[in-house]
Amino acid sequence: QSYRSAVLSPDMLAVGDILDTLPPFMLPADLSDGYYIIALEAKDDAGSRLFTARLVLLVYAGPSFIPSLSAHPGTVLTDGAVLLRLRDLAGEPAEPWVRWLVDGLPAAEGYASDGMDRLVWRASRLPDLHSVTAAVFPFKPPLGIDFPPPLSARIDVPVKASGLPGPAWDEDLRYLS
C-alpha cells in the first residue's frame, strides 16, 4: 500500500511527509484558530527512543492583511529617538500580537491594542543603518516556542552622527534600547 495515495475525507486535512518516509497523517478540518504542537517520537523495535521532533502549526482562518512600518523622523541622530509605527492593522485580526526586533534582537512585544503598534526607540550611539522589524502574529504565540511570524514589516532607519541635541518631541517619552 502506498502512503502517498491516502484517501482524504472532506472533514480532514493532510499533513505532508515529515521525513520523506512516513505516511501523511490527518488533522480535523474544523480545528479552531490557534497554535498546535505536533510531537513526533520514533522508537525502534525494542522501544528505545530514536528521536523526537516538534512542529508548531498555526491555524488561522481570519482575513489576511499586509502590515507596513513608518518612522518619524526618517533619519535620527545618535542617541536620538525615533517613533516607529505599525500601520494597516485596522482590526485585522482583532487582537494581533506584535514583536519588535531591532537589528534582529527583541526590543518589545505585546498586543497592538495595548499600544504595541508603536515603539519609541532610542537610537544607537554609533552611526549606522539599523533594521527594525515588526513581527505580527494573529494572536499571542505560545511561550517558549520559537515560531516564525506569519507576517512582518521591516524598515531601515539611518542613524547619523551629530553633536546636535535630539529633537524636542521625545523629551518626555520612555525609551526601549
C-alpha positions as YAML, in Angstrom:
chain: A
units: angstrom
residues:
- id: 1
  name: GLN
  ca: [0.00, 0.00, 0.00]
- id: 2
  name: SER
  ca: [1.33, 3.42, -0.95]
- id: 3
  name: TYR
  ca: [1.09, 6.10, 1.72]
- id: 4
  name: ARG
  ca: [1.03, 8.76, -0.97]
- id: 5
  name: SER
  ca: [-2.35, 7.55, -2.21]
- id: 6
  name: ALA
  ca: [-4.21, 8.10, 1.06]
- id: 7
  name: VAL
  ca: [-7.89, 8.90, 0.66]
- id: 8
  name: LEU
  ca: [-8.92, 12.17, 2.25]
- id: 9
  name: SER
  ca: [-12.39, 12.77, 3.54]
- id: 10
  name: PRO
  ca: [-13.96, 16.27, 3.36]
- id: 11
  name: ASP
  ca: [-13.52, 16.78, 7.12]
- id: 12
  name: MET
  ca: [-9.76, 16.08, 7.21]
- id: 13
  name: LEU
  ca: [-6.58, 17.93, 6.20]
- id: 14
  name: ALA
  ca: [-3.43, 16.11, 5.11]
- id: 15
  name: VAL
  ca: [-0.08, 16.93, 6.70]
- id: 16
  name: GLY
  ca: [2.77, 16.13, 4.33]
- id: 17
  name: ASP
  ca: [5.51, 13.60, 4.84]
- id: 18
  name: ILE
  ca: [7.86, 14.90, 7.58]
- id: 19
  name: LEU
  ca: [10.87, 12.66, 6.97]
- id: 20
  name: ASP
  ca: [10.07, 11.54, 3.43]
- id: 21
  name: THR
  ca: [9.49, 8.03, 4.79]
- id: 22
  name: LEU
  ca: [6.42, 8.39, 6.99]
- id: 23
  name: PRO
  ca: [2.81, 8.28, 5.92]
- id: 24
  name: PRO
  ca: [0.84, 11.53, 5.94]
- id: 25
  name: PHE
  ca: [-1.44, 11.97, 8.90]
- id: 26
  name: MET
  ca: [-4.78, 13.65, 9.13]
- id: 27
  name: LEU
  ca: [-5.94, 16.63, 11.14]
- id: 28
  name: PRO
  ca: [-9.56, 17.64, 11.57]
- id: 29
  name: ALA
  ca: [-10.53, 20.31, 9.03]
- id: 30
  name: ASP
  ca: [-12.58, 22.15, 11.65]
- id: 31
  name: LEU
  ca: [-9.71, 22.99, 14.04]
- id: 32
  name: SER
  ca: [-10.35, 26.32, 15.71]
- id: 33
  name: ASP
  ca: [-7.88, 29.16, 15.20]
- id: 34
  name: GLY
  ca: [-4.80, 28.73, 17.34]
- id: 35
  name: TYR
  ca: [-1.32, 27.26, 17.63]
- id: 36
  name: TYR
  ca: [-0.95, 23.49, 17.71]
- id: 37
  name: ILE
  ca: [2.15, 21.50, 18.57]
- id: 38
  name: ILE
  ca: [2.55, 18.23, 16.76]
- id: 39
  name: ALA
  ca: [5.02, 15.98, 18.57]
- id: 40
  name: LEU
  ca: [6.66, 13.04, 16.87]
- id: 41
  name: GLU
  ca: [8.57, 10.35, 18.71]
- id: 42
  name: ALA
  ca: [10.20, 7.49, 16.85]
- id: 43
  name: LYS
  ca: [11.19, 4.27, 18.61]
- id: 44
  name: ASP
  ca: [12.99, 1.18, 17.42]
- id: 45
  name: ASP
  ca: [11.60, -2.35, 17.74]
- id: 46
  name: ALA
  ca: [12.94, -2.61, 21.30]
- id: 47
  name: GLY
  ca: [11.08, 0.54, 22.34]
- id: 48
  name: SER
  ca: [14.16, 2.75, 22.66]
- id: 49
  name: ARG
  ca: [13.62, 6.31, 21.53]
- id: 50
  name: LEU
  ca: [15.43, 7.11, 18.31]
- id: 51
  name: PHE
  ca: [14.43, 10.77, 18.05]
- id: 52
  name: THR
  ca: [11.74, 13.28, 18.78]
- id: 53
  name: ALA
  ca: [10.58, 16.21, 16.69]
- id: 54
  name: ARG
  ca: [8.09, 19.01, 17.21]
- id: 55
  name: LEU
  ca: [6.23, 21.01, 14.62]
- id: 56
  name: VAL
  ca: [4.30, 24.16, 15.51]
- id: 57
  name: LEU
  ca: [1.24, 24.62, 13.36]
- id: 58
  name: LEU
  ca: [-0.76, 27.84, 13.11]
- id: 59
  name: VAL
  ca: [-4.40, 27.60, 12.12]
- id: 60
  name: TYR
  ca: [-5.87, 30.99, 11.24]
- id: 61
  name: ALA
  ca: [-8.92, 31.40, 9.04]
- id: 62
  name: GLY
  ca: [-9.27, 35.16, 9.53]
- id: 63
  name: PRO
  ca: [-8.76, 37.84, 6.92]
- id: 64
  name: SER
  ca: [-5.30, 38.44, 5.53]
- id: 65
  name: PHE
  ca: [-3.61, 41.83, 5.67]
- id: 66
  name: ILE
  ca: [-0.23, 43.34, 4.83]
- id: 67
  name: PRO
  ca: [1.29, 45.49, 7.59]
- id: 68
  name: SER
  ca: [3.69, 48.34, 6.90]
- id: 69
  name: LEU
  ca: [6.04, 50.46, 9.03]
- id: 70
  name: SER
  ca: [6.75, 54.14, 9.21]
- id: 71
  name: ALA
  ca: [9.46, 56.03, 11.12]
- id: 72
  name: HIS
  ca: [9.48, 59.62, 12.36]
- id: 73
  name: PRO
  ca: [11.89, 61.21, 11.88]
- id: 74
  name: GLY
  ca: [13.11, 59.24, 8.89]
- id: 75
  name: THR
  ca: [16.72, 59.88, 9.85]
- id: 76
  name: VAL
  ca: [17.66, 60.07, 13.52]
- id: 77
  name: LEU
  ca: [20.75, 61.38, 15.26]
- id: 78
  name: THR
  ca: [22.91, 59.21, 17.50]
- id: 79
  name: ASP
  ca: [21.26, 58.86, 20.91]
- id: 80
  name: GLY
  ca: [18.13, 60.44, 19.43]
- id: 81
  name: ALA
  ca: [14.68, 58.92, 19.33]
- id: 82
  name: VAL
  ca: [12.60, 57.55, 16.51]
- id: 83
  name: LEU
  ca: [8.90, 56.76, 16.65]
- id: 84
  name: LEU
  ca: [8.12, 53.57, 14.74]
- id: 85
  name: ARG
  ca: [4.52, 52.88, 13.86]
- id: 86
  name: LEU
  ca: [2.96, 49.71, 12.52]
- id: 87
  name: ARG
  ca: [0.23, 50.52, 10.02]
- id: 88
  name: ASP
  ca: [-2.58, 48.72, 8.24]
- id: 89
  name: LEU
  ca: [-3.73, 46.67, 11.22]
- id: 90
  name: ALA
  ca: [-7.28, 48.17, 11.24]
- id: 91
  name: GLY
  ca: [-8.88, 45.45, 13.35]
- id: 92
  name: GLU
  ca: [-7.40, 42.57, 11.33]
- id: 93
  name: PRO
  ca: [-7.23, 40.36, 13.30]
- id: 94
  name: ALA
  ca: [-8.99, 41.58, 16.43]
- id: 95
  name: GLU
  ca: [-6.01, 41.07, 18.80]
- id: 96
  name: PRO
  ca: [-2.75, 40.97, 16.82]
- id: 97
  name: TRP
  ca: [0.43, 40.30, 18.80]
- id: 98
  name: VAL
  ca: [3.46, 42.38, 17.76]
- id: 99
  name: ARG
  ca: [7.11, 41.53, 18.42]
- id: 100
  name: TRP
  ca: [9.58, 44.35, 17.70]
- id: 101
  name: LEU
  ca: [13.13, 43.46, 16.67]
- id: 102
  name: VAL
  ca: [15.95, 45.96, 16.25]
- id: 103
  name: ASP
  ca: [18.91, 44.62, 14.30]
- id: 104
  name: GLY
  ca: [17.48, 41.13, 14.86]
- id: 105
  name: LEU
  ca: [17.26, 41.45, 18.66]
- id: 106
  name: PRO
  ca: [13.96, 41.61, 20.57]
- id: 107
  name: ALA
  ca: [13.07, 45.12, 21.77]
- id: 108
  name: ALA
  ca: [9.44, 44.82, 22.90]
- id: 109
  name: GLU
  ca: [6.29, 42.78, 22.35]
- id: 110
  name: GLY
  ca: [2.63, 42.81, 23.22]
- id: 111
  name: TYR
  ca: [-0.87, 43.32, 21.89]
- id: 112
  name: ALA
  ca: [-1.32, 46.06, 19.29]
- id: 113
  name: SER
  ca: [-4.41, 47.21, 21.20]
- id: 114
  name: ASP
  ca: [-2.20, 47.81, 24.26]
- id: 115
  name: GLY
  ca: [0.00, 50.24, 22.32]
- id: 116
  name: MET
  ca: [2.50, 47.80, 20.86]
- id: 117
  name: ASP
  ca: [1.61, 49.00, 17.36]
- id: 118
  name: ARG
  ca: [4.12, 51.77, 18.17]
- id: 119
  name: LEU
  ca: [7.64, 51.80, 19.50]
- id: 120
  name: VAL
  ca: [9.84, 54.71, 20.58]
- id: 121
  name: TRP
  ca: [13.39, 53.52, 20.03]
- id: 122
  name: ARG
  ca: [16.45, 55.30, 21.38]
- id: 123
  name: ALA
  ca: [18.92, 55.14, 18.53]
- id: 124
  name: SER
  ca: [22.36, 53.64, 18.85]
- id: 125
  name: ARG
  ca: [25.35, 55.77, 19.79]
- id: 126
  name: LEU
  ca: [27.07, 54.53, 16.65]
- id: 127
  name: PRO
  ca: [26.02, 55.94, 13.28]
- id: 128
  name: ASP
  ca: [24.78, 53.14, 11.04]
- id: 129
  name: LEU
  ca: [21.76, 51.82, 9.18]
- id: 130
  name: HIS
  ca: [19.58, 49.90, 11.66]
- id: 131
  name: SER
  ca: [16.95, 47.37, 10.67]
- id: 132
  name: VAL
  ca: [13.66, 47.41, 12.59]
- id: 133
  name: THR
  ca: [11.14, 44.60, 12.13]
- id: 134
  name: ALA
  ca: [7.62, 44.32, 13.45]
- id: 135
  name: ALA
  ca: [6.66, 40.63, 13.51]
- id: 136
  name: VAL
  ca: [2.87, 40.30, 13.53]
- id: 137
  name: PHE
  ca: [1.00, 37.26, 14.81]
- id: 138
  name: PRO
  ca: [-2.80, 36.91, 14.62]
- id: 139
  name: PHE
  ca: [-2.75, 36.20, 18.37]
- id: 140
  name: LYS
  ca: [-0.15, 35.69, 21.08]
- id: 141
  name: PRO
  ca: [2.25, 32.84, 20.22]
- id: 142
  name: PRO
  ca: [2.87, 30.13, 22.81]
- id: 143
  name: LEU
  ca: [5.62, 30.87, 25.35]
- id: 144
  name: GLY
  ca: [8.89, 29.02, 24.93]
- id: 145
  name: ILE
  ca: [8.18, 28.14, 21.30]
- id: 146
  name: ASP
  ca: [10.23, 29.76, 18.56]
- id: 147
  name: PHE
  ca: [7.64, 30.27, 15.87]
- id: 148
  name: PRO
  ca: [8.28, 32.39, 12.76]
- id: 149
  name: PRO
  ca: [5.80, 35.21, 12.31]
- id: 150
  name: PRO
  ca: [3.21, 34.71, 9.60]
- id: 151
  name: LEU
  ca: [3.51, 38.43, 8.74]
- id: 152
  name: SER
  ca: [6.16, 41.06, 9.24]
- id: 153
  name: ALA
  ca: [7.13, 44.54, 8.14]
- id: 154
  name: ARG
  ca: [10.66, 45.93, 8.07]
- id: 155
  name: ILE
  ca: [12.18, 49.36, 7.77]
- id: 156
  name: ASP
  ca: [15.79, 50.55, 7.78]
- id: 157
  name: VAL
  ca: [16.46, 53.59, 9.99]
- id: 158
  name: PRO
  ca: [19.59, 55.62, 9.23]
- id: 159
  name: VAL
  ca: [21.36, 56.95, 12.33]
- id: 160
  name: LYS
  ca: [23.58, 59.96, 11.68]
- id: 161
  name: ALA
  ca: [26.39, 61.24, 13.88]
- id: 162
  name: SER
  ca: [25.88, 64.75, 15.14]
- id: 163
  name: GLY
  ca: [26.71, 66.92, 18.12]
- id: 164
  name: LEU
  ca: [23.25, 68.49, 17.99]
- id: 165
  name: PRO
  ca: [20.71, 67.63, 20.69]
- id: 166
  name: GLY
  ca: [17.89, 65.24, 19.84]
- id: 167
  name: PRO
  ca: [14.51, 66.55, 18.70]
- id: 168
  name: ALA
  ca: [12.35, 68.14, 21.37]
- id: 169
  name: TRP
  ca: [9.31, 65.92, 20.75]
- id: 170
  name: ASP
  ca: [10.95, 62.97, 22.52]
- id: 171
  name: GLU
  ca: [11.95, 64.55, 25.81]
- id: 172
  name: ASP
  ca: [9.17, 63.06, 27.97]
- id: 173
  name: LEU
  ca: [8.95, 59.63, 26.33]
- id: 174
  name: ARG
  ca: [10.16, 56.32, 27.75]
- id: 175
  name: TYR
  ca: [12.77, 54.57, 25.65]
- id: 176
  name: LEU
  ca: [13.48, 50.97, 24.76]
- id: 177
  name: SER
  ca: [17.01, 50.28, 23.66]
...
